[in-house]
Amino acid sequence: EDQVTQSPEALRLQEGESSSLNCSYTVSGLRGLFWYRQDPGKGPEFLFTLYSAGEEKEKERLKATLTKKESFLHITAPKPEDSATYLCAVQAGETSGSRLTFGEGTQLTVNP
Amino acid sequence: EPEVTQTPSHQVTQMGQEVILRCVPISNHLYFYWYRQILGQKVEFLVSFYNNEISEKSEIFDDQFSVERPDGSNFTLKIRSTKLEDSAMYFCASRWTSGQWTQYFGPGTRLTVL
């Protein structure tokens, strides 16, 4: 069974204080690892897709990396508007309709 | 920028009633999904749909649930006889094609069963 574990559950940062969120996964035949941002009462907003170990993606203050067992979402000099829950999900299997398996998320609060 | 839309944003129903949640996926996408998120819990897969049939479903997706693509633009989730435990946010997602694996999510429908 595919499993995704995110840590920490919650993270409180001061504006400008860089940090990293962790996503550990166990999956048979990883097809892709996905990072989403979710604001309260909203749907997951796509951030990054990573397909193979060693891959890195960047967008503004965010950078996602992938190894064979985990992924990190690095946040550089965060701003209050980066406050949200960050979700990690994996997709596995050979079928064309592969499901996403999500972690519990990390709730990030950035104080001004 | 194309996006997935869902209606209604909030649905309140009585236990035992039927509800239909509606989604309009991104227009050139071929793969469609429903997920749910119970308050304070993680997002869970319900069903995937491709080429007018279910490709995969989870153990949550029992006989009370059904999906349909009644026309070229809408994708619906029906719950035949709602239970209290069906109260959750329901998200529709779509994906373009095989080889492009990213799923794009809608804003969700909050279902409240009384």
PDB file of C-alpha atoms in Angstrom:
ATOM      1  CA  GLU A   1       0.000   0.000   0.000  1.00  0.00           C
ATOM      2  CA  ASP A   2       1.309   3.433  -0.956  1.00  0.00           C
ATOM      3  CA  GLN A   3       2.151   5.649   2.016  1.00  0.00           C
ATOM      4  CA  VAL A   4       3.057   9.310   2.337  1.00  0.00           C
ATOM      5  CA  THR A   5       4.244  10.924   5.583  1.00  0.00           C
ATOM      6  CA  GLN A   6       4.776  14.640   5.898  1.00  0.00           C
ATOM      7  CA  SER A   7       6.688  16.455   8.617  1.00  0.00           C
ATOM      8  CA  PRO A   8       6.390  18.588  10.544  1.00  0.00           C
ATOM      9  CA  GLU A   9       2.597  18.711  10.961  1.00  0.00           C
ATOM     10  CA  ALA A  10       2.813  22.447  11.598  1.00  0.00           C
ATOM     11  CA  LEU A  11       5.558  25.006  11.159  1.00  0.00           C
ATOM     12  CA  ARG A  12       5.623  28.588  12.287  1.00  0.00           C
ATOM     13  CA  LEU A  13       8.243  30.902  10.744  1.00  0.00           C
ATOM     14  CA  GLN A  14       9.115  34.543  10.910  1.00  0.00           C
ATOM     15  CA  GLU A  15       9.061  36.410   7.624  1.00  0.00           C
ATOM     16  CA  GLY A  16      12.403  35.847   5.924  1.00  0.00           C
ATOM     17  CA  GLU A  17      13.234  32.722   7.943  1.00  0.00           C
ATOM     18  CA  SER A  18      13.992  29.930   5.459  1.00  0.00           C
ATOM     19  CA  SER A  19      13.064  26.299   6.182  1.00  0.00           C
ATOM     20  CA  SER A  20      12.205  22.941   4.608  1.00  0.00           C
ATOM     21  CA  LEU A  21       9.199  20.650   4.635  1.00  0.00           C
ATOM     22  CA  ASN A  22       9.672  16.893   4.352  1.00  0.00           C
ATOM     23  CA  CYS A  23       7.659  14.250   2.497  1.00  0.00           C
ATOM     24  CA  SER A  24       8.665  10.602   2.959  1.00  0.00           C
ATOM     25  CA  TYR A  25       7.023   8.044   0.727  1.00  0.00           C
ATOM     26  CA  THR A  26       6.700   4.311   0.187  1.00  0.00           C
ATOM     27  CA  VAL A  27       5.340   3.378  -3.197  1.00  0.00           C
ATOM     28  CA  SER A  28       5.658   0.600  -5.702  1.00  0.00           C
ATOM     29  CA  GLY A  29       6.917   2.080  -8.938  1.00  0.00           C
ATOM     30  CA  LEU A  30       6.806   5.843  -8.436  1.00  0.00           C
ATOM     31  CA  ARG A  31       5.363   7.568 -11.458  1.00  0.00           C
ATOM     32  CA  GLY A  32       5.410  11.054  -9.998  1.00  0.00           C
ATOM     33  CA  LEU A  33       5.539  13.075  -6.778  1.00  0.00           C
ATOM     34  CA  PHE A  34       3.428  16.186  -6.556  1.00  0.00           C
ATOM     35  CA  TRP A  35       3.380  19.231  -4.314  1.00  0.00           C
ATOM     36  CA  TYR A  36       0.215  21.231  -3.847  1.00  0.00           C
ATOM     37  CA  ARG A  37      -0.695  24.270  -1.799  1.00  0.00           C
ATOM     38  CA  GLN A  38      -4.087  24.344  -0.074  1.00  0.00           C
ATOM     39  CA  ASP A  39      -5.675  27.413   1.471  1.00  0.00           C
ATOM     40  CA  PRO A  40      -8.501  26.947   4.016  1.00  0.00           C
ATOM     41  CA  GLY A  41     -11.740  25.846   2.350  1.00  0.00           C
ATOM     42  CA  LYS A  42     -10.128  25.707  -1.104  1.00  0.00           C
ATOM     43  CA  GLY A  43      -8.964  23.035  -3.499  1.00  0.00           C
ATOM     44  CA  PRO A  44      -5.336  21.929  -3.833  1.00  0.00           C
ATOM     45  CA  GLU A  45      -3.358  24.286  -6.065  1.00  0.00           C
ATOM     46  CA  PHE A  46      -0.653  22.624  -8.124  1.00  0.00           C
ATOM     47  CA  LEU A  47       2.948  23.628  -7.442  1.00  0.00           C
ATOM     48  CA  PHE A  48       5.403  20.999  -8.756  1.00  0.00           C
ATOM     49  CA  THR A  49       5.689  17.572 -10.327  1.00  0.00           C
ATOM     50  CA  LEU A  50       8.885  15.546  -9.815  1.00  0.00           C
ATOM     51  CA  TYR A  51       9.461  12.320 -11.720  1.00  0.00           C
ATOM     52  CA  SER A  52      12.895  10.964 -10.834  1.00  0.00           C
ATOM     53  CA  ALA A  53      15.480  11.070  -8.056  1.00  0.00           C
ATOM     54  CA  GLY A  54      17.787  14.050  -8.351  1.00  0.00           C
ATOM     55  CA  GLU A  55      15.190  16.215 -10.043  1.00  0.00           C
ATOM     56  CA  GLU A  56      14.651  19.759  -8.763  1.00  0.00           C
ATOM     57  CA  LYS A  57      11.998  22.359  -9.599  1.00  0.00           C
ATOM     58  CA  GLU A  58      11.819  26.019  -8.561  1.00  0.00           C
ATOM     59  CA  LYS A  59       9.111  28.642  -8.490  1.00  0.00           C
ATOM     60  CA  GLU A  60       9.615  31.999  -6.823  1.00  0.00           C
ATOM     61  CA  ARG A  61      10.536  31.272  -3.170  1.00  0.00           C
ATOM     62  CA  LEU A  62       9.850  27.536  -3.428  1.00  0.00           C
ATOM     63  CA  LYS A  63      12.161  24.728  -4.494  1.00  0.00           C
ATOM     64  CA  ALA A  64      11.235  21.053  -4.564  1.00  0.00           C
ATOM     65  CA  THR A  65      13.733  18.192  -4.606  1.00  0.00           C
ATOM     66  CA  LEU A  66      13.346  14.426  -4.865  1.00  0.00           C
ATOM     67  CA  THR A  67      15.326  11.407  -3.690  1.00  0.00           C
ATOM     68  CA  LYS A  68      14.395   7.729  -3.847  1.00  0.00           C
ATOM     69  CA  LYS A  69      12.719   7.893  -0.429  1.00  0.00           C
ATOM     70  CA  GLU A  70      11.697  11.492   0.186  1.00  0.00           C
ATOM     71  CA  SER A  71      11.069  14.938  -1.174  1.00  0.00           C
ATOM     72  CA  PHE A  72      11.768  18.332   0.313  1.00  0.00           C
ATOM     73  CA  LEU A  73      10.013  21.614  -0.253  1.00  0.00           C
ATOM     74  CA  HIS A  74      12.455  24.404   0.548  1.00  0.00           C
ATOM     75  CA  ILE A  75      11.017  27.826   1.287  1.00  0.00           C
ATOM     76  CA  THR A  76      13.491  30.694   0.999  1.00  0.00           C
ATOM     77  CA  ALA A  77      12.764  34.004   2.713  1.00  0.00           C
ATOM     78  CA  PRO A  78       9.046  33.274   3.129  1.00  0.00           C
ATOM     79  CA  LYS A  79       6.388  35.982   3.234  1.00  0.00           C
ATOM     80  CA  PRO A  80       3.071  35.970   5.116  1.00  0.00           C
ATOM     81  CA  GLU A  81       1.252  35.156   1.869  1.00  0.00           C
ATOM     82  CA  ASP A  82       3.076  31.808   1.790  1.00  0.00           C
ATOM     83  CA  SER A  83       0.992  30.742   4.799  1.00  0.00           C
ATOM     84  CA  ALA A  84      -1.023  27.667   3.743  1.00  0.00           C
ATOM     85  CA  THR A  85      -1.093  23.900   4.061  1.00  0.00           C
ATOM     86  CA  TYR A  86       1.402  22.209   1.744  1.00  0.00           C
ATOM     87  CA  LEU A  87       0.369  18.788   0.497  1.00  0.00           C
ATOM     88  CA  CYS A  88       2.576  16.063  -0.925  1.00  0.00           C
ATOM     89  CA  ALA A  89       1.100  13.305  -3.085  1.00  0.00           C
ATOM     90  CA  VAL A  90       2.450  10.323  -4.990  1.00  0.00           C
ATOM     91  CA  GLN A  91       1.202   8.562  -8.072  1.00  0.00           C
ATOM     92  CA  ALA A  92       2.143   4.982  -8.736  1.00  0.00           C
ATOM     93  CA  GLY A  93       1.165   2.056 -10.891  1.00  0.00           C
ATOM     94  CA  GLU A  94       0.926   1.285 -14.541  1.00  0.00           C
ATOM     95  CA  THR A  95      -2.729   2.036 -15.180  1.00  0.00           C
ATOM     96  CA  SER A  96      -3.749   5.171 -17.053  1.00  0.00           C
ATOM     97  CA  GLY A  97      -6.063   6.245 -14.257  1.00  0.00           C
ATOM     98  CA  SER A  98      -3.574   6.200 -11.389  1.00  0.00           C
ATOM     99  CA  ARG A  99      -4.777   7.689  -8.161  1.00  0.00           C
ATOM    100  CA  LEU A 100      -2.939  10.252  -6.061  1.00  0.00           C
ATOM    101  CA  THR A 101      -2.131   9.236  -2.488  1.00  0.00           C
ATOM    102  CA  PHE A 102      -1.816  12.279  -0.261  1.00  0.00           C
ATOM    103  CA  GLY A 103      -0.005  12.949   2.973  1.00  0.00           C
ATOM    104  CA  GLU A 104      -1.595  14.769   5.896  1.00  0.00           C
ATOM    105  CA  GLY A 105       0.059  18.042   4.934  1.00  0.00           C
ATOM    106  CA  THR A 106       2.237  20.602   6.688  1.00  0.00           C
ATOM    107  CA  GLN A 107       0.448  23.708   7.922  1.00  0.00           C
ATOM    108  CA  LEU A 108       2.810  26.645   7.429  1.00  0.00           C
ATOM    109  CA  THR A 109       2.310  29.979   9.168  1.00  0.00           C
ATOM    110  CA  VAL A 110       4.586  32.883   8.315  1.00  0.00           C
ATOM    111  CA  ASN A 111       4.416  35.783  10.745  1.00  0.00           C
ATOM    112  CA  PRO A 112       5.275  39.320   9.610  1.00  0.00           C
TER     113      PRO A 112
ATOM    114  CA  GLU B   1      -5.814  30.270 -17.523  1.00  0.00           C
ATOM    115  CA  PRO B   2      -8.107  27.227 -17.841  1.00  0.00           C
ATOM    116  CA  GLU B   3      -9.401  25.856 -14.571  1.00  0.00           C
ATOM    117  CA  VAL B   4     -11.652  23.185 -13.147  1.00  0.00           C
ATOM    118  CA  THR B   5     -14.982  24.519 -11.895  1.00  0.00           C
ATOM    119  CA  GLN B   6     -17.422  22.899  -9.474  1.00  0.00           C
ATOM    120  CA  THR B   7     -21.021  23.567  -8.490  1.00  0.00           C
ATOM    121  CA  PRO B   8     -22.514  24.091  -6.028  1.00  0.00           C
ATOM    122  CA  SER B   9     -19.893  25.468  -3.666  1.00  0.00           C
ATOM    123  CA  HIS B  10     -21.935  24.307  -0.686  1.00  0.00           C
ATOM    124  CA  GLN B  11     -24.699  21.677  -0.559  1.00  0.00           C
ATOM    125  CA  VAL B  12     -26.776  20.927   2.511  1.00  0.00           C
ATOM    126  CA  THR B  13     -28.953  17.813   2.459  1.00  0.00           C
ATOM    127  CA  GLN B  14     -30.901  15.530   4.740  1.00  0.00           C
ATOM    128  CA  MET B  15     -29.644  12.048   5.486  1.00  0.00           C
ATOM    129  CA  GLY B  16     -30.998   9.563   2.960  1.00  0.00           C
ATOM    130  CA  GLN B  17     -31.403  12.113   0.175  1.00  0.00           C
ATOM    131  CA  GLU B  18     -29.666  11.909  -3.188  1.00  0.00           C
ATOM    132  CA  VAL B  19     -27.155  14.575  -4.185  1.00  0.00           C
ATOM    133  CA  ILE B  20     -25.394  15.313  -7.456  1.00  0.00           C
ATOM    134  CA  LEU B  21     -22.147  17.230  -7.439  1.00  0.00           C
ATOM    135  CA  ARG B  22     -21.102  18.805 -10.705  1.00  0.00           C
ATOM    136  CA  CYS B  23     -17.742  19.526 -12.241  1.00  0.00           C
ATOM    137  CA  VAL B  24     -16.540  21.060 -15.488  1.00  0.00           C
ATOM    138  CA  PRO B  25     -13.001  19.787 -16.115  1.00  0.00           C
ATOM    139  CA  ILE B  26     -10.408  21.680 -18.143  1.00  0.00           C
ATOM    140  CA  SER B  27     -11.631  21.512 -21.722  1.00  0.00           C
ATOM    141  CA  ASN B  28      -8.977  19.382 -23.458  1.00  0.00           C
ATOM    142  CA  HIS B  29      -8.401  17.029 -20.529  1.00  0.00           C
ATOM    143  CA  LEU B  30      -9.224  13.347 -20.894  1.00  0.00           C
ATOM    144  CA  TYR B  31      -8.881  11.906 -17.376  1.00  0.00           C
ATOM    145  CA  PHE B  32     -11.230  12.852 -14.561  1.00  0.00           C
ATOM    146  CA  TYR B  33     -11.157  12.211 -10.826  1.00  0.00           C
ATOM    147  CA  TRP B  34     -13.128  12.694  -7.643  1.00  0.00           C
ATOM    148  CA  TYR B  35     -11.485  13.041  -4.235  1.00  0.00           C
ATOM    149  CA  ARG B  36     -12.900  13.907  -0.850  1.00  0.00           C
ATOM    150  CA  GLN B  37     -11.496  15.526   2.269  1.00  0.00           C
ATOM    151  CA  ILE B  38     -13.240  15.100   5.598  1.00  0.00           C
ATOM    152  CA  LEU B  39     -12.651  18.105   7.847  1.00  0.00           C
ATOM    153  CA  GLY B  40      -9.182  17.943   9.385  1.00  0.00           C
ATOM    154  CA  GLN B  41      -8.210  14.822   7.448  1.00  0.00           C
ATOM    155  CA  LYS B  42      -6.189  14.143   4.340  1.00  0.00           C
ATOM    156  CA  VAL B  43      -7.423  14.175   0.762  1.00  0.00           C
ATOM    157  CA  GLU B  44      -8.663  10.724  -0.274  1.00  0.00           C
ATOM    158  CA  PHE B  45      -9.122   9.255  -3.739  1.00  0.00           C
ATOM    159  CA  LEU B  46     -12.609   8.110  -4.726  1.00  0.00           C
ATOM    160  CA  VAL B  47     -12.647   7.310  -8.428  1.00  0.00           C
ATOM    161  CA  SER B  48     -10.971   7.908 -11.765  1.00  0.00           C
ATOM    162  CA  PHE B  49     -12.746   8.025 -15.114  1.00  0.00           C
ATOM    163  CA  TYR B  50     -11.442   7.765 -18.661  1.00  0.00           C
ATOM    164  CA  ASN B  51     -13.025   7.085 -22.027  1.00  0.00           C
ATOM    165  CA  ASN B  52     -16.511   7.017 -20.505  1.00  0.00           C
ATOM    166  CA  GLU B  53     -15.787   4.367 -17.935  1.00  0.00           C
ATOM    167  CA  ILE B  54     -14.381   3.996 -14.452  1.00  0.00           C
ATOM    168  CA  SER B  55     -10.643   3.199 -14.553  1.00  0.00           C
ATOM    169  CA  GLU B  56     -10.111   2.761 -10.834  1.00  0.00           C
ATOM    170  CA  LYS B  57     -12.085   3.182  -7.623  1.00  0.00           C
ATOM    171  CA  SER B  58     -11.258   3.101  -3.957  1.00  0.00           C
ATOM    172  CA  GLU B  59     -12.920   1.093  -1.209  1.00  0.00           C
ATOM    173  CA  ILE B  60     -14.818   4.252  -0.250  1.00  0.00           C
ATOM    174  CA  PHE B  61     -16.558   4.299  -3.622  1.00  0.00           C
ATOM    175  CA  ASP B  62     -19.293   1.762  -2.899  1.00  0.00           C
ATOM    176  CA  ASP B  63     -22.671   1.171  -4.554  1.00  0.00           C
ATOM    177  CA  GLN B  64     -24.034   4.421  -3.147  1.00  0.00           C
ATOM    178  CA  PHE B  65     -21.696   6.377  -5.434  1.00  0.00           C
ATOM    179  CA  SER B  66     -21.779   6.744  -9.200  1.00  0.00           C
ATOM    180  CA  VAL B  67     -20.115   8.966 -11.758  1.00  0.00           C
ATOM    181  CA  GLU B  68     -21.193  10.117 -15.167  1.00  0.00           C
ATOM    182  CA  ARG B  69     -20.071  12.313 -18.022  1.00  0.00           C
ATOM    183  CA  PRO B  70     -23.489  13.230 -19.408  1.00  0.00           C
ATOM    184  CA  ASP B  71     -22.157  15.500 -22.143  1.00  0.00           C
ATOM    185  CA  GLY B  72     -18.855  16.799 -23.518  1.00  0.00           C
ATOM    186  CA  SER B  73     -18.179  19.167 -20.661  1.00  0.00           C
ATOM    187  CA  ASN B  74     -19.719  18.001 -17.363  1.00  0.00           C
ATOM    188  CA  PHE B  75     -18.555  15.299 -14.964  1.00  0.00           C
ATOM    189  CA  THR B  76     -20.851  14.403 -12.065  1.00  0.00           C
ATOM    190  CA  LEU B  77     -20.684  12.500  -8.803  1.00  0.00           C
ATOM    191  CA  LYS B  78     -23.954  11.130  -7.458  1.00  0.00           C
ATOM    192  CA  ILE B  79     -24.483   9.899  -3.930  1.00  0.00           C
ATOM    193  CA  ARG B  80     -27.711   7.912  -3.881  1.00  0.00           C
ATOM    194  CA  SER B  81     -28.605   7.906  -0.205  1.00  0.00           C
ATOM    195  CA  THR B  82     -26.422  10.227   1.827  1.00  0.00           C
ATOM    196  CA  LYS B  83     -25.122   9.348   5.279  1.00  0.00           C
ATOM    197  CA  LEU B  84     -23.826  11.637   8.009  1.00  0.00           C
ATOM    198  CA  GLU B  85     -20.301  10.377   7.321  1.00  0.00           C
ATOM    199  CA  ASP B  86     -20.510  11.600   3.717  1.00  0.00           C
ATOM    200  CA  SER B  87     -20.117  15.163   4.998  1.00  0.00           C
ATOM    201  CA  ALA B  88     -16.854  16.392   3.473  1.00  0.00           C
ATOM    202  CA  MET B  89     -15.297  18.582   0.801  1.00  0.00           C
ATOM    203  CA  TYR B  90     -15.494  16.885  -2.581  1.00  0.00           C
ATOM    204  CA  PHE B  91     -12.882  17.821  -5.160  1.00  0.00           C
ATOM    205  CA  CYS B  92     -12.964  17.164  -8.862  1.00  0.00           C
ATOM    206  CA  ALA B  93      -9.664  16.955 -10.737  1.00  0.00           C
ATOM    207  CA  SER B  94      -8.646  16.486 -14.348  1.00  0.00           C
ATOM    208  CA  ARG B  95      -5.535  15.527 -16.269  1.00  0.00           C
ATOM    209  CA  TRP B  96      -4.627  15.968 -19.896  1.00  0.00           C
ATOM    210  CA  THR B  97      -3.246  12.706 -21.237  1.00  0.00           C
ATOM    211  CA  SER B  98      -0.985   9.767 -20.494  1.00  0.00           C
ATOM    212  CA  GLY B  99       2.587  10.978 -20.156  1.00  0.00           C
ATOM    213  CA  GLN B 100       1.342  14.185 -18.520  1.00  0.00           C
ATOM    214  CA  TRP B 101       0.531  13.125 -14.986  1.00  0.00           C
ATOM    215  CA  THR B 102      -0.331  16.344 -13.187  1.00  0.00           C
ATOM    216  CA  GLN B 103      -3.900  16.566 -11.884  1.00  0.00           C
ATOM    217  CA  TYR B 104      -5.534  19.983 -11.566  1.00  0.00           C
ATOM    218  CA  PHE B 105      -8.132  20.401  -8.861  1.00  0.00           C
ATOM    219  CA  GLY B 106     -11.324  22.390  -8.640  1.00  0.00           C
ATOM    220  CA  PRO B 107     -12.331  24.591  -5.697  1.00  0.00           C
ATOM    221  CA  GLY B 108     -14.493  21.884  -4.167  1.00  0.00           C
ATOM    222  CA  THR B 109     -18.072  21.376  -3.025  1.00  0.00           C
ATOM    223  CA  ARG B 110     -18.693  21.340   0.698  1.00  0.00           C
ATOM    224  CA  LEU B 111     -21.355  18.678   1.388  1.00  0.00           C
ATOM    225  CA  THR B 112     -23.133  18.835   4.722  1.00  0.00           C
ATOM    226  CA  VAL B 113     -25.452  15.943   5.593  1.00  0.00           C
ATOM    227  CA  LEU B 114     -27.876  16.626   8.443  1.00  0.00           C
TER     228      LEU B 114
END
